PDB file of C-alpha atoms in Angstrom:
ATOM      1  CA  UNK A1435      90.739 111.653  95.181  1.00 95.00           C
ATOM      2  CA  UNK A1436      89.984 107.957  95.005  1.00 97.00           C
ATOM      3  CA  UNK A1437      89.272 106.783  98.528  1.00 98.00           C
ATOM      4  CA  UNK A1438      87.095 104.775 100.865  1.00 98.00           C
ATOM      5  CA  UNK A1439      86.135 106.487 104.099  1.00 98.00           C
ATOM      6  CA  UNK A1440      84.781 104.308 106.855  1.00 98.00           C
ATOM      7  CA  UNK A1441      82.681 105.190 109.854  1.00 98.00           C
ATOM      8  CA  UNK A1442      84.084 105.539 113.331  1.00 98.00           C
ATOM      9  CA  UNK A1443      84.778 103.035 116.048  1.00 98.00           C
ATOM     10  CA  UNK A1444      81.879 101.244 117.689  1.00 98.00           C
ATOM     11  CA  UNK A1445      81.407  99.625 121.069  1.00 98.00           C
ATOM     12  CA  UNK A1446      78.583  97.119 121.368  1.00 98.00           C
ATOM     13  CA  UNK A1447      77.208  94.676 123.893  1.00 98.00           C
ATOM     14  CA  UNK A1448      76.888  90.971 123.150  1.00 98.00           C
ATOM     15  CA  UNK A1449      73.736  90.198 121.231  1.00 98.00           C
ATOM     16  CA  UNK A1450      73.527  93.640 119.647  1.00 98.00           C
ATOM     17  CA  UNK A1451      74.047  94.581 115.999  1.00 98.00           C
ATOM     18  CA  UNK A1452      76.529  96.929 114.407  1.00 98.00           C
ATOM     19  CA  UNK A1453      76.342  98.736 111.072  1.00 98.00           C
ATOM     20  CA  UNK A1454      79.565  99.994 109.524  1.00 98.00           C
ATOM     21  CA  UNK A1455      79.589 102.341 106.560  1.00 98.00           C
ATOM     22  CA  UNK A1456      82.094 102.845 103.781  1.00 98.00           C
ATOM     23  CA  UNK A1457      81.782 105.906 101.556  1.00 98.00           C
ATOM     24  CA  UNK A1458      83.420 105.694  98.170  1.00 98.00           C
ATOM     25  CA  UNK A1459      84.610 108.721  96.258  1.00 98.00           C
ATOM     26  CA  UNK A1460      86.716 109.613  93.234  1.00 98.00           C
ATOM     27  CA  UNK A1461      85.556 106.789  90.984  1.00 98.00           C
ATOM     28  CA  UNK A1462      82.436 105.357  89.398  1.00 97.00           C
ATOM     29  CA  UNK A1463      80.749 103.679  92.341  1.00 97.00           C
ATOM     30  CA  UNK A1464      78.836 101.039  90.409  1.00 96.00           C
ATOM     31  CA  UNK A1465      81.846  99.900  88.388  1.00 96.00           C
ATOM     32  CA  UNK A1466      83.543  98.048  91.213  1.00 97.00           C
ATOM     33  CA  UNK A1467      82.460  95.473  93.735  1.00 97.00           C
ATOM     34  CA  UNK A1468      83.033  96.078  97.435  1.00 98.00           C
ATOM     35  CA  UNK A1469      84.448  93.482  99.791  1.00 98.00           C
ATOM     36  CA  UNK A1470      84.319  93.412 103.559  1.00 98.00           C
ATOM     37  CA  UNK A1471      87.268  91.934 105.424  1.00 98.00           C
ATOM     38  CA  UNK A1472      87.839  91.715 109.146  1.00 98.00           C
ATOM     39  CA  UNK A1473      90.846  91.217 111.379  1.00 98.00           C
ATOM     40  CA  UNK A1474      90.550  90.152 114.993  1.00 98.00           C
ATOM     41  CA  UNK A1475      93.275  91.326 117.385  1.00 97.00           C
ATOM     42  CA  UNK A1476      96.528  89.553 116.595  1.00 96.00           C
ATOM     43  CA  UNK A1477      94.892  87.475 113.885  1.00 98.00           C
ATOM     44  CA  UNK A1478      94.903  87.366 110.111  1.00 98.00           C
ATOM     45  CA  UNK A1479      92.608  88.796 107.489  1.00 98.00           C
ATOM     46  CA  UNK A1480      89.234  87.124 107.059  1.00 98.00           C
ATOM     47  CA  UNK A1481      87.016  87.623 104.002  1.00 98.00           C
ATOM     48  CA  UNK A1482      83.406  88.233 104.995  1.00 98.00           C
ATOM     49  CA  UNK A1483      81.591  88.883 101.770  1.00 98.00           C
ATOM     50  CA  UNK A1484      81.025  91.040  98.737  1.00 98.00           C
ATOM     51  CA  UNK A1485      78.401  93.360  97.322  1.00 98.00           C
ATOM     52  CA  UNK A1486      77.905  94.506  93.769  1.00 97.00           C
ATOM     53  CA  UNK A1487      76.907  98.163  94.094  1.00 97.00           C
ATOM     54  CA  UNK A1488      75.355  98.113  90.647  1.00 95.00           C
ATOM     55  CA  UNK A1489      72.496  95.737  91.374  1.00 94.00           C
ATOM     56  CA  UNK A1490      72.966  95.173  95.099  1.00 97.00           C
ATOM     57  CA  UNK A1491      73.629  91.446  94.794  1.00 97.00           C
ATOM     58  CA  UNK A1492      75.675  89.958  97.579  1.00 98.00           C
ATOM     59  CA  UNK A1493      77.604  86.848  98.494  1.00 98.00           C
ATOM     60  CA  UNK A1494      78.727  86.030 101.991  1.00 98.00           C
ATOM     61  CA  UNK A1495      81.285  83.677 103.473  1.00 97.00           C
ATOM     62  CA  UNK A1496      79.532  80.641 104.857  1.00 96.00           C
ATOM     63  CA  UNK A1497      80.716  81.511 108.348  1.00 96.00           C
ATOM     64  CA  UNK A1498      78.702  84.732 108.370  1.00 97.00           C
ATOM     65  CA  UNK A1499      75.589  83.686 106.485  1.00 96.00           C
ATOM     66  CA  UNK A1500      72.477  84.520 108.452  1.00 96.00           C
ATOM     67  CA  UNK A1501      74.293  87.089 110.551  1.00 98.00           C
ATOM     68  CA  UNK A1502      75.660  89.585 108.033  1.00 98.00           C
ATOM     69  CA  UNK A1503      73.945  91.903 105.614  1.00 98.00           C
ATOM     70  CA  UNK A1504      75.657  94.113 103.059  1.00 98.00           C
ATOM     71  CA  UNK A1505      73.723  96.905 101.402  1.00 98.00           C
ATOM     72  CA  UNK A1506      74.448  99.990  99.357  1.00 98.00           C
ATOM     73  CA  UNK A1507      73.060 103.438  98.704  1.00 98.00           C
ATOM     74  CA  UNK A1508      73.945 104.578  95.224  1.00 97.00           C
ATOM     75  CA  UNK A1509      72.755 108.124  95.906  1.00 97.00           C
ATOM     76  CA  UNK A1510      75.463 108.594  98.534  1.00 98.00           C
ATOM     77  CA  UNK A1511      77.968 106.083  97.084  1.00 98.00           C
ATOM     78  CA  UNK A1512      78.048 104.296 100.398  1.00 98.00           C
ATOM     79  CA  UNK A1513      78.066 100.624 101.235  1.00 98.00           C
ATOM     80  CA  UNK A1514      77.083  99.201 104.591  1.00 98.00           C
ATOM     81  CA  UNK A1515      77.922  96.052 106.487  1.00 98.00           C
ATOM     82  CA  UNK A1516      75.641  95.038 109.328  1.00 98.00           C
ATOM     83  CA  UNK A1517      76.572  92.192 111.635  1.00 98.00           C
ATOM     84  CA  UNK A1518      74.012  90.936 114.124  1.00 98.00           C
ATOM     85  CA  UNK A1519      74.001  88.749 117.242  1.00 98.00           C
ATOM     86  CA  UNK A1520      77.412  90.078 118.159  1.00 98.00           C
ATOM     87  CA  UNK A1521      79.680  88.079 120.416  1.00 98.00           C
ATOM     88  CA  UNK A1522      83.085  88.829 121.874  1.00 98.00           C
ATOM     89  CA  UNK A1523      84.770  86.957 119.020  1.00 98.00           C
ATOM     90  CA  UNK A1524      83.450  89.611 116.628  1.00 98.00           C
ATOM     91  CA  UNK A1525      85.765  92.170 118.182  1.00 98.00           C
ATOM     92  CA  UNK A1526      87.888  93.162 115.204  1.00 98.00           C
ATOM     93  CA  UNK A1527      88.865  95.829 112.726  1.00 98.00           C
ATOM     94  CA  UNK A1528      86.474  95.759 109.785  1.00 98.00           C
ATOM     95  CA  UNK A1529      87.752  96.908 106.395  1.00 98.00           C
ATOM     96  CA  UNK A1530      85.953  97.675 103.198  1.00 98.00           C
ATOM     97  CA  UNK A1531      88.011  97.088 100.076  1.00 98.00           C
ATOM     98  CA  UNK A1532      87.208  97.875  96.483  1.00 98.00           C
ATOM     99  CA  UNK A1533      87.065  94.805  94.296  1.00 97.00           C
ATOM    100  CA  UNK A1534      88.376  94.564  90.763  1.00 95.00           C
ATOM    101  CA  UNK A1535      86.048  92.142  89.031  1.00 91.00           C
ATOM    102  CA  UNK A1536      88.387  91.427  86.129  1.00 93.00           C
ATOM    103  CA  UNK A1537      91.370  90.282  88.141  1.00 93.00           C
ATOM    104  CA  UNK A1538      89.483  89.245  91.271  1.00 96.00           C
ATOM    105  CA  UNK A1539      91.475  91.219  93.795  1.00 97.00           C
ATOM    106  CA  UNK A1540      91.166  94.170  96.157  1.00 98.00           C
ATOM    107  CA  UNK A1541      92.791  97.310  94.809  1.00 97.00           C
ATOM    108  CA  UNK A1542      91.775  99.989  97.310  1.00 98.00           C
ATOM    109  CA  UNK A1543      91.269  99.720 101.046  1.00 98.00           C
ATOM    110  CA  UNK A1544      89.503 101.750 103.676  1.00 98.00           C
ATOM    111  CA  UNK A1545      91.391 102.536 106.874  1.00 98.00           C
ATOM    112  CA  UNK A1546      89.245 100.207 108.938  1.00 98.00           C
ATOM    113  CA  UNK A1547      86.612 100.486 111.647  1.00 98.00           C
ATOM    114  CA  UNK A1548      87.233  99.034 115.079  1.00 98.00           C
ATOM    115  CA  UNK A1549      84.265  97.192 116.547  1.00 98.00           C
ATOM    116  CA  UNK A1550      84.548  96.146 120.175  1.00 98.00           C
ATOM    117  CA  UNK A1551      82.030  93.733 121.645  1.00 98.00           C
ATOM    118  CA  UNK A1552      82.038  93.690 125.417  1.00 97.00           C
ATOM    119  CA  UNK A1553      79.566  93.501 128.235  1.00 95.00           C
TER     120      UNK A1553
ATOM    121  CA  UNK B 516      86.502  73.246 103.635  1.00 77.00           C
ATOM    122  CA  UNK B 517      89.568  74.354 101.703  1.00 83.00           C
ATOM    123  CA  UNK B 518      92.270  76.079 103.695  1.00 96.00           C
ATOM    124  CA  UNK B 519      94.803  78.455 102.159  1.00 98.00           C
ATOM    125  CA  UNK B 520      98.196  77.796 103.685  1.00 98.00           C
ATOM    126  CA  UNK B 521     101.131  80.141 104.264  1.00 98.00           C
ATOM    127  CA  UNK B 522     104.316  79.866 106.289  1.00 98.00           C
ATOM    128  CA  UNK B 523     103.596  81.416 109.708  1.00 98.00           C
ATOM    129  CA  UNK B 524     106.931  83.180 109.784  1.00 97.00           C
ATOM    130  CA  UNK B 525     110.054  83.744 107.753  1.00 97.00           C
ATOM    131  CA  UNK B 526     113.232  85.715 108.158  1.00 97.00           C
ATOM    132  CA  UNK B 527     115.563  87.266 105.642  1.00 97.00           C
ATOM    133  CA  UNK B 528     118.772  89.237 105.863  1.00 97.00           C
ATOM    134  CA  UNK B 529     118.870  92.781 104.537  1.00 97.00           C
ATOM    135  CA  UNK B 530     119.666  92.592 100.830  1.00 97.00           C
ATOM    136  CA  UNK B 531     118.672  88.959 100.674  1.00 98.00           C
ATOM    137  CA  UNK B 532     115.990  87.183  98.723  1.00 98.00           C
ATOM    138  CA  UNK B 533     112.996  85.425 100.230  1.00 98.00           C
ATOM    139  CA  UNK B 534     110.115  83.500  98.694  1.00 98.00           C
ATOM    140  CA  UNK B 535     106.825  83.189 100.542  1.00 98.00           C
ATOM    141  CA  UNK B 536     104.326  80.617  99.365  1.00 98.00           C
ATOM    142  CA  UNK B 537     100.572  80.191  99.263  1.00 98.00           C
ATOM    143  CA  UNK B 538      99.107  76.723  98.937  1.00 98.00           C
ATOM    144  CA  UNK B 539      95.895  74.794  99.317  1.00 97.00           C
ATOM    145  CA  UNK B 540      95.096  72.131 101.890  1.00 95.00           C
ATOM    146  CA  UNK B 541      93.737  70.130  99.013  1.00 92.00           C
ATOM    147  CA  UNK B 542      94.897  70.626  95.459  1.00 93.00           C
ATOM    148  CA  UNK B 543      97.211  72.959  93.618  1.00 97.00           C
ATOM    149  CA  UNK B 544      97.154  76.709  93.203  1.00 98.00           C
ATOM    150  CA  UNK B 545      97.058  77.809  89.580  1.00 97.00           C
ATOM    151  CA  UNK B 546      96.553  81.092  87.792  1.00 97.00           C
ATOM    152  CA  UNK B 547      92.836  80.260  87.742  1.00 97.00           C
ATOM    153  CA  UNK B 548      92.745  81.180  91.410  1.00 98.00           C
ATOM    154  CA  UNK B 549      93.947  84.710  90.543  1.00 98.00           C
ATOM    155  CA  UNK B 550      96.330  84.797  93.497  1.00 98.00           C
ATOM    156  CA  UNK B 551      96.934  88.215  94.999  1.00 98.00           C
ATOM    157  CA  UNK B 552      99.276  89.391  97.744  1.00 98.00           C
ATOM    158  CA  UNK B 553      98.898  92.050 100.421  1.00 98.00           C
ATOM    159  CA  UNK B 554     101.357  93.627 102.802  1.00 98.00           C
ATOM    160  CA  UNK B 555     100.315  94.858 106.231  1.00 98.00           C
ATOM    161  CA  UNK B 556     102.226  96.616 108.955  1.00 97.00           C
ATOM    162  CA  UNK B 557     100.849  96.863 112.508  1.00 94.00           C
ATOM    163  CA  UNK B 558      97.958  99.252 112.872  1.00 95.00           C
ATOM    164  CA  UNK B 559      97.659  99.880 109.157  1.00 97.00           C
ATOM    165  CA  UNK B 560      95.282  98.750 106.471  1.00 98.00           C
ATOM    166  CA  UNK B 561      96.613  96.181 104.026  1.00 98.00           C
ATOM    167  CA  UNK B 562      98.430  97.375 100.929  1.00 98.00           C
ATOM    168  CA  UNK B 563      97.959  95.571  97.632  1.00 98.00           C
ATOM    169  CA  UNK B 564     101.215  94.260  96.178  1.00 98.00           C
ATOM    170  CA  UNK B 565     100.479  91.705  93.479  1.00 98.00           C
ATOM    171  CA  UNK B 566      97.380  90.574  91.599  1.00 98.00           C
ATOM    172  CA  UNK B 567      96.592  87.977  88.965  1.00 98.00           C
ATOM    173  CA  UNK B 568      99.587  85.904  90.068  1.00 98.00           C
ATOM    174  CA  UNK B 569     102.328  88.250  88.902  1.00 98.00           C
ATOM    175  CA  UNK B 570     101.116  91.792  88.161  1.00 98.00           C
ATOM    176  CA  UNK B 571     102.461  94.458  90.487  1.00 98.00           C
ATOM    177  CA  UNK B 572      99.986  96.987  91.780  1.00 97.00           C
ATOM    178  CA  UNK B 573     100.658 100.629  91.035  1.00 96.00           C
ATOM    179  CA  UNK B 574     103.658 101.997  92.896  1.00 97.00           C
ATOM    180  CA  UNK B 575     104.950  98.639  94.107  1.00 98.00           C
ATOM    181  CA  UNK B 576     108.733  98.335  93.717  1.00 97.00           C
ATOM    182  CA  UNK B 577     109.991  95.747  91.247  1.00 96.00           C
ATOM    183  CA  UNK B 578     111.806  93.895  94.006  1.00 97.00           C
ATOM    184  CA  UNK B 579     108.403  92.296  94.668  1.00 98.00           C
ATOM    185  CA  UNK B 580     107.387  89.639  92.188  1.00 98.00           C
ATOM    186  CA  UNK B 581     104.762  86.941  92.010  1.00 98.00           C
ATOM    187  CA  UNK B 582     104.703  83.558  90.369  1.00 98.00           C
ATOM    188  CA  UNK B 583     103.481  79.994  90.510  1.00 98.00           C
ATOM    189  CA  UNK B 584     106.115  77.644  91.916  1.00 97.00           C
ATOM    190  CA  UNK B 585     105.140  74.029  91.670  1.00 95.00           C
ATOM    191  CA  UNK B 586     101.671  73.748  93.160  1.00 97.00           C
ATOM    192  CA  UNK B 587     101.734  77.049  95.047  1.00 98.00           C
ATOM    193  CA  UNK B 588     101.584  80.751  94.413  1.00 98.00           C
ATOM    194  CA  UNK B 589     104.725  82.551  95.460  1.00 98.00           C
ATOM    195  CA  UNK B 590     105.797  86.057  96.430  1.00 98.00           C
ATOM    196  CA  UNK B 591     109.495  86.760  96.042  1.00 98.00           C
ATOM    197  CA  UNK B 592     111.221  89.754  97.566  1.00 98.00           C
ATOM    198  CA  UNK B 593     114.638  90.403  96.015  1.00 98.00           C
ATOM    199  CA  UNK B 594     116.988  92.700  97.884  1.00 97.00           C
ATOM    200  CA  UNK B 595     114.944  92.836 101.068  1.00 97.00           C
ATOM    201  CA  UNK B 596     114.901  96.111 102.940  1.00 97.00           C
ATOM    202  CA  UNK B 597     114.200  96.865 106.563  1.00 96.00           C
ATOM    203  CA  UNK B 598     110.799  98.335 105.789  1.00 95.00           C
ATOM    204  CA  UNK B 599     109.748  95.087 104.112  1.00 97.00           C
ATOM    205  CA  UNK B 600     109.333  93.716 107.614  1.00 98.00           C
ATOM    206  CA  UNK B 601     105.574  93.150 107.619  1.00 98.00           C
ATOM    207  CA  UNK B 602     102.826  90.576 107.525  1.00 98.00           C
ATOM    208  CA  UNK B 603     102.086  89.210 104.065  1.00 98.00           C
ATOM    209  CA  UNK B 604      98.780  87.690 103.072  1.00 98.00           C
ATOM    210  CA  UNK B 605      97.826  85.832  99.961  1.00 98.00           C
ATOM    211  CA  UNK B 606      94.260  85.659  98.754  1.00 98.00           C
ATOM    212  CA  UNK B 607      92.714  83.225  96.314  1.00 98.00           C
ATOM    213  CA  UNK B 608      89.534  83.462  94.273  1.00 98.00           C
ATOM    214  CA  UNK B 609      87.714  80.177  94.788  1.00 97.00           C
ATOM    215  CA  UNK B 610      85.040  80.823  92.178  1.00 94.00           C
ATOM    216  CA  UNK B 611      81.347  81.543  92.661  1.00 95.00           C
ATOM    217  CA  UNK B 612      82.132  84.928  94.245  1.00 95.00           C
ATOM    218  CA  UNK B 613      84.062  83.411  97.134  1.00 97.00           C
ATOM    219  CA  UNK B 614      87.510  84.591  98.213  1.00 98.00           C
ATOM    220  CA  UNK B 615      89.768  83.151 100.918  1.00 98.00           C
ATOM    221  CA  UNK B 616      92.823  84.614 102.626  1.00 98.00           C
ATOM    222  CA  UNK B 617      95.761  82.618 103.787  1.00 98.00           C
ATOM    223  CA  UNK B 618      96.751  82.815 107.418  1.00 98.00           C
ATOM    224  CA  UNK B 619      99.559  85.248 106.693  1.00 98.00           C
ATOM    225  CA  UNK B 620     103.344  85.174 106.978  1.00 98.00           C
ATOM    226  CA  UNK B 621     105.204  87.367 109.430  1.00 98.00           C
ATOM    227  CA  UNK B 622     108.419  88.429 107.707  1.00 98.00           C
ATOM    228  CA  UNK B 623     111.373  89.540 109.787  1.00 98.00           C
ATOM    229  CA  UNK B 624     114.294  91.352 108.195  1.00 97.00           C
ATOM    230  CA  UNK B 625     117.413  90.921 110.290  1.00 92.00           C
TER     231      UNK B 625
END
C-alpha cells in the first residue's frame, strides 16, 4: 500500500527542537522527492522545503533557512524534518508530501503531525 | 517576494458552477509554473485535485477542471455538490526547487 506514515504529536518548549519523521512505503523511495508543508491553526498551507531521497540534496524556503534540516534514511525509507529554536508561532500541523518531479506537484500526503510549542 | 493570490472566500449554489483563481502579486501565471490545486476539509490532510494546470489526479471527479484564464490559473467546479465545501489551495512551482502556496479559498456551498 502506497502511504506516508508520520510520527506522533509533539509538545515542545520555546527554544527547543523537534524532529518529525515520515516513513514511506509501497513505492520506490528514491524515485520521488519529499516535501514538507506546515499549517498553523486556522491558517493556510506553507511550503517549508524539499529533500531528494536519492542523493539527500535539499532546498528550503527562505523563511526557514538556518532553522530547518531535512534528512533521509534510505535503509528505513524514512525522511526527517527537524526544526530548531522553536517559538510559539511554529505551533502547526506538519505534513510530508511526496513530490512528483516531472509535474512539480505533491501526489501523496501524510496525515500530519501536530507540533505544539508552549511554555 | 512574490505572493500567490487567491480569493479568500467564495460561495456557490448546489449544482452551480464556480471558478477559483490563482494569481501572482507580480506577473502572470502560465503553464510554466505547473499550477496544482489541493482540496482540504477541516482536520484532514490536503487532497490533490489538479496538477500541471489541467490534469486531474487519480479518482478526482470530472466536475473539477483546471485551466489558465487570462493571467491566472483557475479551478472550475461544475455542478457543485455539498461535499465540495472545503478550502482550496493552489500551488505554483517558482523554479530552482522552490514552491509557493496561495493563501487558500474557503468555498461555501449553499
